[in-house]
mmCIF file of C-alpha atoms in Angstrom:
data_model
loop_
_atom_site.group_PDB
_atom_site.id
_atom_site.type_symbol
_atom_site.label_atom_id
_atom_site.label_comp_id
_atom_site.label_asym_id
_atom_site.label_seq_id
_atom_site.Cartn_x
_atom_site.Cartn_y
_atom_site.Cartn_z
ATOM 1 C CA UNK A 705 77.924 112.099 82.132
ATOM 2 C CA UNK A 706 79.659 113.884 84.989
ATOM 3 C CA UNK A 707 82.046 111.631 86.919
ATOM 4 C CA UNK A 708 82.917 112.691 90.535
ATOM 5 C CA UNK A 709 85.332 110.550 92.619
ATOM 6 C CA UNK A 710 85.390 110.930 96.510
ATOM 7 C CA UNK A 711 88.745 109.888 97.945
ATOM 8 C CA UNK A 712 91.265 110.409 100.778
ATOM 9 C CA UNK A 713 94.131 108.163 101.843
ATOM 10 C CA UNK A 714 92.779 108.276 105.416
ATOM 11 C CA UNK A 715 89.676 106.339 106.669
ATOM 12 C CA UNK A 716 86.930 107.745 108.796
ATOM 13 C CA UNK A 717 86.736 111.290 107.011
ATOM 14 C CA UNK A 718 83.212 110.855 105.787
ATOM 15 C CA UNK A 719 83.784 109.539 102.145
ATOM 16 C CA UNK A 720 80.883 107.320 102.109
ATOM 17 C CA UNK A 721 78.603 109.693 103.818
ATOM 18 C CA UNK A 722 79.709 112.299 101.191
ATOM 19 C CA UNK A 723 79.053 109.858 98.327
ATOM 20 C CA UNK A 724 75.534 108.998 99.572
ATOM 21 C CA UNK A 725 74.480 112.416 100.504
ATOM 22 C CA UNK A 726 75.444 114.004 97.203
ATOM 23 C CA UNK A 727 74.118 111.216 95.152
ATOM 24 C CA UNK A 728 70.841 111.311 96.970
ATOM 25 C CA UNK A 729 70.422 115.009 96.404
ATOM 26 C CA UNK A 730 71.277 114.734 92.775
ATOM 27 C CA UNK A 731 68.731 111.988 92.340
ATOM 28 C CA UNK A 732 66.208 114.031 94.192
ATOM 29 C CA UNK A 733 66.858 116.831 91.600
ATOM 30 C CA UNK A 734 65.749 114.360 88.925
ATOM 31 C CA UNK A 735 69.244 113.282 87.753
ATOM 32 C CA UNK A 736 70.102 109.692 86.857
ATOM 33 C CA UNK A 737 72.748 108.763 89.292
ATOM 34 C CA UNK A 738 75.137 105.848 89.573
ATOM 35 C CA UNK A 739 77.251 105.122 92.668
ATOM 36 C CA UNK A 740 80.357 102.999 92.409
ATOM 37 C CA UNK A 741 81.805 101.375 95.450
ATOM 38 C CA UNK A 742 85.422 100.650 94.881
ATOM 39 C CA UNK A 743 86.255 99.960 98.474
ATOM 40 C CA UNK A 744 86.845 96.298 99.582
ATOM 41 C CA UNK A 745 85.400 97.083 102.824
ATOM 42 C CA UNK A 746 82.178 97.882 101.104
ATOM 43 C CA UNK A 747 80.711 100.545 103.430
ATOM 44 C CA UNK A 748 78.639 102.065 100.548
ATOM 45 C CA UNK A 749 77.421 98.460 99.534
ATOM 46 C CA UNK A 750 76.582 97.764 103.222
ATOM 47 C CA UNK A 751 74.844 101.016 103.501
ATOM 48 C CA UNK A 752 72.156 99.838 101.131
ATOM 49 C CA UNK A 753 71.868 96.604 102.839
ATOM 50 C CA UNK A 754 73.898 94.429 100.479
ATOM 51 C CA UNK A 755 76.370 92.227 101.890
ATOM 52 C CA UNK A 756 80.036 92.553 100.314
ATOM 53 C CA UNK A 757 80.928 89.275 101.738
ATOM 54 C CA UNK A 758 78.296 87.256 99.996
ATOM 55 C CA UNK A 759 77.140 89.418 96.976
ATOM 56 C CA UNK A 760 76.892 87.394 93.767
ATOM 57 C CA UNK A 761 77.919 89.936 91.311
ATOM 58 C CA UNK A 762 79.825 93.267 91.977
ATOM 59 C CA UNK A 763 82.350 95.689 90.521
ATOM 60 C CA UNK A 764 84.937 92.986 91.077
ATOM 61 C CA UNK A 765 83.364 91.144 87.974
ATOM 62 C CA UNK A 766 84.596 94.152 85.823
ATOM 63 C CA UNK A 767 88.159 93.353 86.726
ATOM 64 C CA UNK A 768 87.999 89.905 85.809
ATOM 65 C CA UNK A 769 87.875 90.542 81.964
ATOM 66 C CA UNK A 770 90.906 90.542 79.789
ATOM 67 C CA UNK A 771 90.883 93.255 77.057
ATOM 68 C CA UNK A 772 87.585 94.835 75.939
ATOM 69 C CA UNK A 773 84.578 94.761 78.483
ATOM 70 C CA UNK A 774 81.553 93.200 77.059
ATOM 71 C CA UNK A 775 78.850 95.689 76.406
ATOM 72 C CA UNK A 776 76.381 93.607 78.657
ATOM 73 C CA UNK A 777 78.664 93.288 81.575
ATOM 74 C CA UNK A 778 78.445 96.689 83.339
ATOM 75 C CA UNK A 779 74.639 96.760 83.473
ATOM 76 C CA UNK A 780 74.565 93.170 84.883
ATOM 77 C CA UNK A 781 76.251 94.234 88.051
ATOM 78 C CA UNK A 782 74.092 97.353 88.692
ATOM 79 C CA UNK A 783 71.713 97.151 91.633
ATOM 80 C CA UNK A 784 68.794 99.483 92.517
ATOM 81 C CA UNK A 785 68.824 101.125 95.872
ATOM 82 C CA UNK A 786 65.108 101.794 96.367
ATOM 83 C CA UNK A 787 65.776 105.525 96.197
ATOM 84 C CA UNK A 788 64.207 106.891 92.895
ATOM 85 C CA UNK A 789 67.015 107.545 90.268
ATOM 86 C CA UNK A 790 69.630 106.092 92.276
ATOM 87 C CA UNK A 791 71.728 102.986 91.422
ATOM 88 C CA UNK A 792 74.702 101.116 92.620
ATOM 89 C CA UNK A 793 77.624 99.205 91.472
ATOM 90 C CA UNK A 794 78.423 97.338 94.661
ATOM 91 C CA UNK A 795 81.680 96.212 96.159
ATOM 92 C CA UNK A 796 82.752 92.760 96.995
ATOM 93 C CA UNK A 797 85.560 91.974 99.517
ATOM 94 C CA UNK A 798 87.200 90.097 96.600
ATOM 95 C CA UNK A 799 88.336 93.681 95.442
ATOM 96 C CA UNK A 800 91.018 93.292 98.020
ATOM 97 C CA UNK A 801 92.702 90.718 95.934
ATOM 98 C CA UNK A 802 93.240 92.782 92.940
ATOM 99 C CA UNK A 803 96.434 94.283 93.922
ATOM 100 C CA UNK A 804 98.335 90.951 93.550
ATOM 101 C CA UNK A 805 97.134 90.684 89.993
ATOM 102 C CA UNK A 806 97.518 94.170 88.962
ATOM 103 C CA UNK A 807 101.255 93.900 87.972
ATOM 104 C CA UNK A 808 100.734 90.737 85.887
ATOM 105 C CA UNK A 809 97.565 91.994 84.233
ATOM 106 C CA UNK A 810 98.160 95.258 82.273
ATOM 107 C CA UNK A 811 95.395 97.939 81.715
ATOM 108 C CA UNK A 812 93.749 97.312 85.115
ATOM 109 C CA UNK A 813 94.043 101.118 85.920
ATOM 110 C CA UNK A 814 91.370 102.017 83.156
ATOM 111 C CA UNK A 815 88.629 99.376 83.865
ATOM 112 C CA UNK A 816 86.186 101.937 85.482
ATOM 113 C CA UNK A 817 86.813 104.365 82.664
ATOM 114 C CA UNK A 818 86.145 101.753 80.054
ATOM 115 C CA UNK A 819 83.063 100.569 82.098
ATOM 116 C CA UNK A 820 81.632 104.303 82.091
ATOM 117 C CA UNK A 821 82.157 104.562 78.458
ATOM 118 C CA UNK A 822 79.721 101.832 77.877
ATOM 119 C CA UNK A 823 77.276 103.301 80.342
ATOM 120 C CA UNK A 824 77.798 106.965 79.169
ATOM 121 C CA UNK A 825 74.166 107.665 78.063
ATOM 122 C CA UNK A 826 72.463 105.766 81.017
ATOM 123 C CA UNK A 827 73.523 108.175 83.796
ATOM 124 C CA UNK A 828 73.867 111.974 84.200
ATOM 125 C CA UNK A 829 76.189 111.534 87.328
ATOM 126 C CA UNK A 830 78.507 109.025 88.725
ATOM 127 C CA UNK A 831 79.929 109.168 92.021
ATOM 128 C CA UNK A 832 82.826 106.796 92.946
ATOM 129 C CA UNK A 833 83.470 105.731 96.582
ATOM 130 C CA UNK A 834 87.293 105.157 96.581
ATOM 131 C CA UNK A 835 89.157 103.146 98.996
ATOM 132 C CA UNK A 836 91.584 104.826 101.431
ATOM 133 C CA UNK A 837 94.724 103.054 99.986
ATOM 134 C CA UNK A 838 96.863 104.086 97.061
ATOM 135 C CA UNK A 839 96.505 101.191 94.502
ATOM 136 C CA UNK A 840 94.815 100.098 91.483
ATOM 137 C CA UNK A 841 91.170 100.747 92.876
ATOM 138 C CA UNK A 842 92.045 104.406 93.779
ATOM 139 C CA UNK A 843 93.992 104.790 90.478
ATOM 140 C CA UNK A 844 90.863 103.722 88.559
ATOM 141 C CA UNK A 845 88.892 106.291 90.400
ATOM 142 C CA UNK A 846 91.191 109.165 89.809
ATOM 143 C CA UNK A 847 91.796 107.962 86.184
ATOM 144 C CA UNK A 848 88.073 107.992 85.506
ATOM 145 C CA UNK A 849 86.835 111.227 87.277
ATOM 146 C CA UNK A 850 86.436 114.800 85.944
ATOM 147 C CA UNK A 851 86.172 116.118 89.561
ATOM 148 C CA UNK A 852 87.654 115.129 92.738
ATOM 149 C CA UNK A 853 86.185 115.644 96.190
ATOM 150 C CA UNK A 854 88.484 115.191 99.263
ATOM 151 C CA UNK A 855 86.748 115.026 102.555
ATOM 152 C CA UNK A 856 88.869 115.854 105.410
ATOM 153 C CA UNK A 857 87.875 115.430 109.023
ATOM 154 C CA UNK A 858 88.655 118.672 110.943
ATOM 155 C CA UNK A 859 91.368 117.232 113.163
ATOM 156 C CA UNK A 860 95.352 117.185 112.940
ATOM 157 C CA UNK A 861 95.870 113.616 111.810
ATOM 158 C CA UNK A 862 93.333 113.971 108.922
ATOM 159 C CA UNK A 863 95.154 117.058 107.619
ATOM 160 C CA UNK A 864 98.381 115.161 107.810
ATOM 161 C CA UNK A 865 96.764 112.470 105.679
ATOM 162 C CA UNK A 866 95.718 114.947 103.143
ATOM 163 C CA UNK A 867 99.375 115.666 102.304
ATOM 164 C CA UNK A 868 99.587 112.010 101.020
ATOM 165 C CA UNK A 869 96.456 112.402 98.999
ATOM 166 C CA UNK A 870 97.729 115.684 97.287
ATOM 167 C CA UNK A 871 101.019 113.935 96.521
ATOM 168 C CA UNK A 872 99.094 111.074 94.896
ATOM 169 C CA UNK A 873 96.915 113.443 92.988
ATOM 170 C CA UNK A 874 99.950 115.271 91.566
ATOM 171 C CA UNK A 875 101.522 112.143 90.468
ATOM 172 C CA UNK A 876 98.169 110.975 88.762
ATOM 173 C CA UNK A 877 97.863 114.319 86.981
ATOM 174 C CA UNK A 878 101.278 113.853 85.355
ATOM 175 C CA UNK A 879 99.758 110.952 83.453
ATOM 176 C CA UNK A 880 96.433 112.691 82.581
ATOM 177 C CA UNK A 881 95.781 115.058 79.678
ATOM 178 C CA UNK A 882 93.861 117.318 81.813
ATOM 179 C CA UNK A 883 94.567 117.738 85.645
ATOM 180 C CA UNK A 884 91.717 116.719 88.016
ATOM 181 C CA UNK A 885 90.196 119.698 89.659
ATOM 182 C CA UNK A 886 89.600 119.150 93.278
ATOM 183 C CA UNK A 887 87.677 120.408 96.111
ATOM 184 C CA UNK A 888 88.741 119.923 99.872
ATOM 185 C CA UNK A 889 85.666 119.619 102.045
ATOM 186 C CA UNK A 890 86.097 119.934 105.874
ATOM 187 C CA UNK A 891 83.919 117.265 107.561
ATOM 188 C CA UNK A 892 82.745 116.257 110.922
ATOM 189 C CA UNK A 893 83.176 119.836 112.055
ATOM 190 C CA UNK A 894 82.127 120.714 115.607
ATOM 191 C CA UNK A 895 82.297 124.506 116.079
ATOM 192 C CA UNK A 896 82.238 123.912 119.946
ATOM 193 C CA UNK A 897 85.743 122.371 119.792
ATOM 194 C CA UNK A 898 88.979 124.141 119.729
ATOM 195 C CA UNK A 899 90.425 121.282 117.724
ATOM 196 C CA UNK A 900 87.797 121.578 114.865
ATOM 197 C CA UNK A 901 88.195 125.367 114.742
ATOM 198 C CA UNK A 902 92.047 125.192 114.692
ATOM 199 C CA UNK A 903 92.138 122.431 112.030
ATOM 200 C CA UNK A 904 89.900 124.375 109.940
ATOM 201 C CA UNK A 905 92.014 127.356 110.032
ATOM 202 C CA UNK A 906 95.116 125.242 109.232
ATOM 203 C CA UNK A 907 93.324 123.729 106.192
ATOM 204 C CA UNK A 908 92.543 127.222 104.788
ATOM 205 C CA UNK A 909 96.066 128.425 105.477
ATOM 206 C CA UNK A 910 97.626 125.532 103.803
ATOM 207 C CA UNK A 911 95.318 125.022 100.834
ATOM 208 C CA UNK A 912 93.541 128.314 100.344
ATOM 209 C CA UNK A 913 91.309 128.309 97.274
ATOM 210 C CA UNK A 914 91.222 124.426 97.189
ATOM 211 C CA UNK A 915 89.153 124.273 100.396
ATOM 212 C CA UNK A 916 85.337 124.741 100.044
ATOM 213 C CA UNK A 917 84.030 127.828 101.707
ATOM 214 C CA UNK A 918 81.762 125.948 104.236
ATOM 215 C CA UNK A 919 81.873 122.819 106.428
ATOM 216 C CA UNK A 920 80.043 119.607 106.907
ATOM 217 C CA UNK A 921 78.966 119.677 110.592
ATOM 218 C CA UNK A 922 78.713 116.643 112.921
ATOM 219 C CA UNK A 923 75.026 115.740 112.569
ATOM 220 C CA UNK A 924 73.446 112.575 113.991
ATOM 221 C CA UNK A 925 70.794 112.637 111.354
ATOM 222 C CA UNK A 926 73.442 111.550 109.004
ATOM 223 C CA UNK A 927 74.252 108.621 111.258
ATOM 224 C CA UNK A 928 70.446 107.929 111.539
ATOM 225 C CA UNK A 929 70.072 107.732 107.761
ATOM 226 C CA UNK A 930 72.873 105.083 107.449
ATOM 227 C CA UNK A 931 71.120 103.016 110.222
ATOM 228 C CA UNK A 932 68.034 103.293 108.140
ATOM 229 C CA UNK A 933 69.830 102.380 104.948
ATOM 230 C CA UNK A 934 68.394 105.542 103.084
ATOM 231 C CA UNK A 935 69.991 108.623 101.610
ATOM 232 C CA UNK A 936 69.918 111.395 104.212
ATOM 233 C CA UNK A 937 67.769 113.697 102.139
ATOM 234 C CA UNK A 938 65.162 110.844 102.298
ATOM 235 C CA UNK A 939 65.297 110.723 106.108
ATOM 236 C CA UNK A 940 65.295 114.450 106.798
ATOM 237 C CA UNK A 941 65.713 117.047 104.043
ATOM 238 C CA UNK A 942 65.955 119.773 106.647
ATOM 239 C CA UNK A 943 68.766 118.265 108.637
ATOM 240 C CA UNK A 944 71.999 120.357 109.167
ATOM 241 C CA UNK A 945 74.042 117.950 107.350
ATOM 242 C CA UNK A 946 71.552 117.418 104.340
ATOM 243 C CA UNK A 947 71.532 121.279 104.085
ATOM 244 C CA UNK A 948 75.443 121.562 104.219
ATOM 245 C CA UNK A 949 75.598 118.804 101.422
ATOM 246 C CA UNK A 950 73.157 120.716 99.263
ATOM 247 C CA UNK A 951 75.449 123.737 99.648
ATOM 248 C CA UNK A 952 78.524 121.613 98.560
ATOM 249 C CA UNK A 953 76.480 120.154 95.636
ATOM 250 C CA UNK A 954 75.629 123.593 94.402
ATOM 251 C CA UNK A 955 79.234 124.598 94.549
ATOM 252 C CA UNK A 956 80.228 121.585 92.575
ATOM 253 C CA UNK A 957 77.678 122.202 89.978
ATOM 254 C CA UNK A 958 78.538 125.819 89.751
ATOM 255 C CA UNK A 959 82.313 125.969 90.471
ATOM 256 C CA UNK A 960 82.674 129.632 89.098
ATOM 257 C CA UNK A 961 79.481 130.875 90.783
#
């Protein structure tokens, strides 16, 4: 099992689009893929037409167990998306209440790691959609993952937000046996605007080798896929955004190539 987390401490940078696009492409390639929505806003859950406000079973259930997670529990909260090979552990808005319990209930930072240990042979890839807030949910994502993808919108405020994310990652890595490798992905890039081009140059100057060599462009087909509730590759495999995510996927699968 390969576990990728998609995170940034700023909203609106393309986290959910990145999770759905990469997951769809991996599933298209024949891999068994599980997406986990850890954002209480439930954008990934809503994407596939499930309601985070009324959903009966969700990832929230995993955090209600004291001690060892029962073997049958993780599979009981998994939903099928309608896309072949692509499954989802949905979010519930109740996830927002976890922070107040986290201090009193120890071990909550490793719930997702323990869950994936149970599901280890069921999936080839797991992609985690992390909330844009440092707390127990983001810590779960960073503790569980083997690779971190950080989408960054190519605009000034998003780059400032990236500084916070890198500080958080540095803190998490001190507690891990192995540091989490990460890739910064420039998103929502519009080559026609000076702001996008200037921001991209700043990203490369500040973070050098950590920045992916290409960009995810602004592409209305990605929004159309969200409206249709399908992975972008299922709507239009030749869309500019889909091709860009396919290139990103190749880079993540072959980091040295």
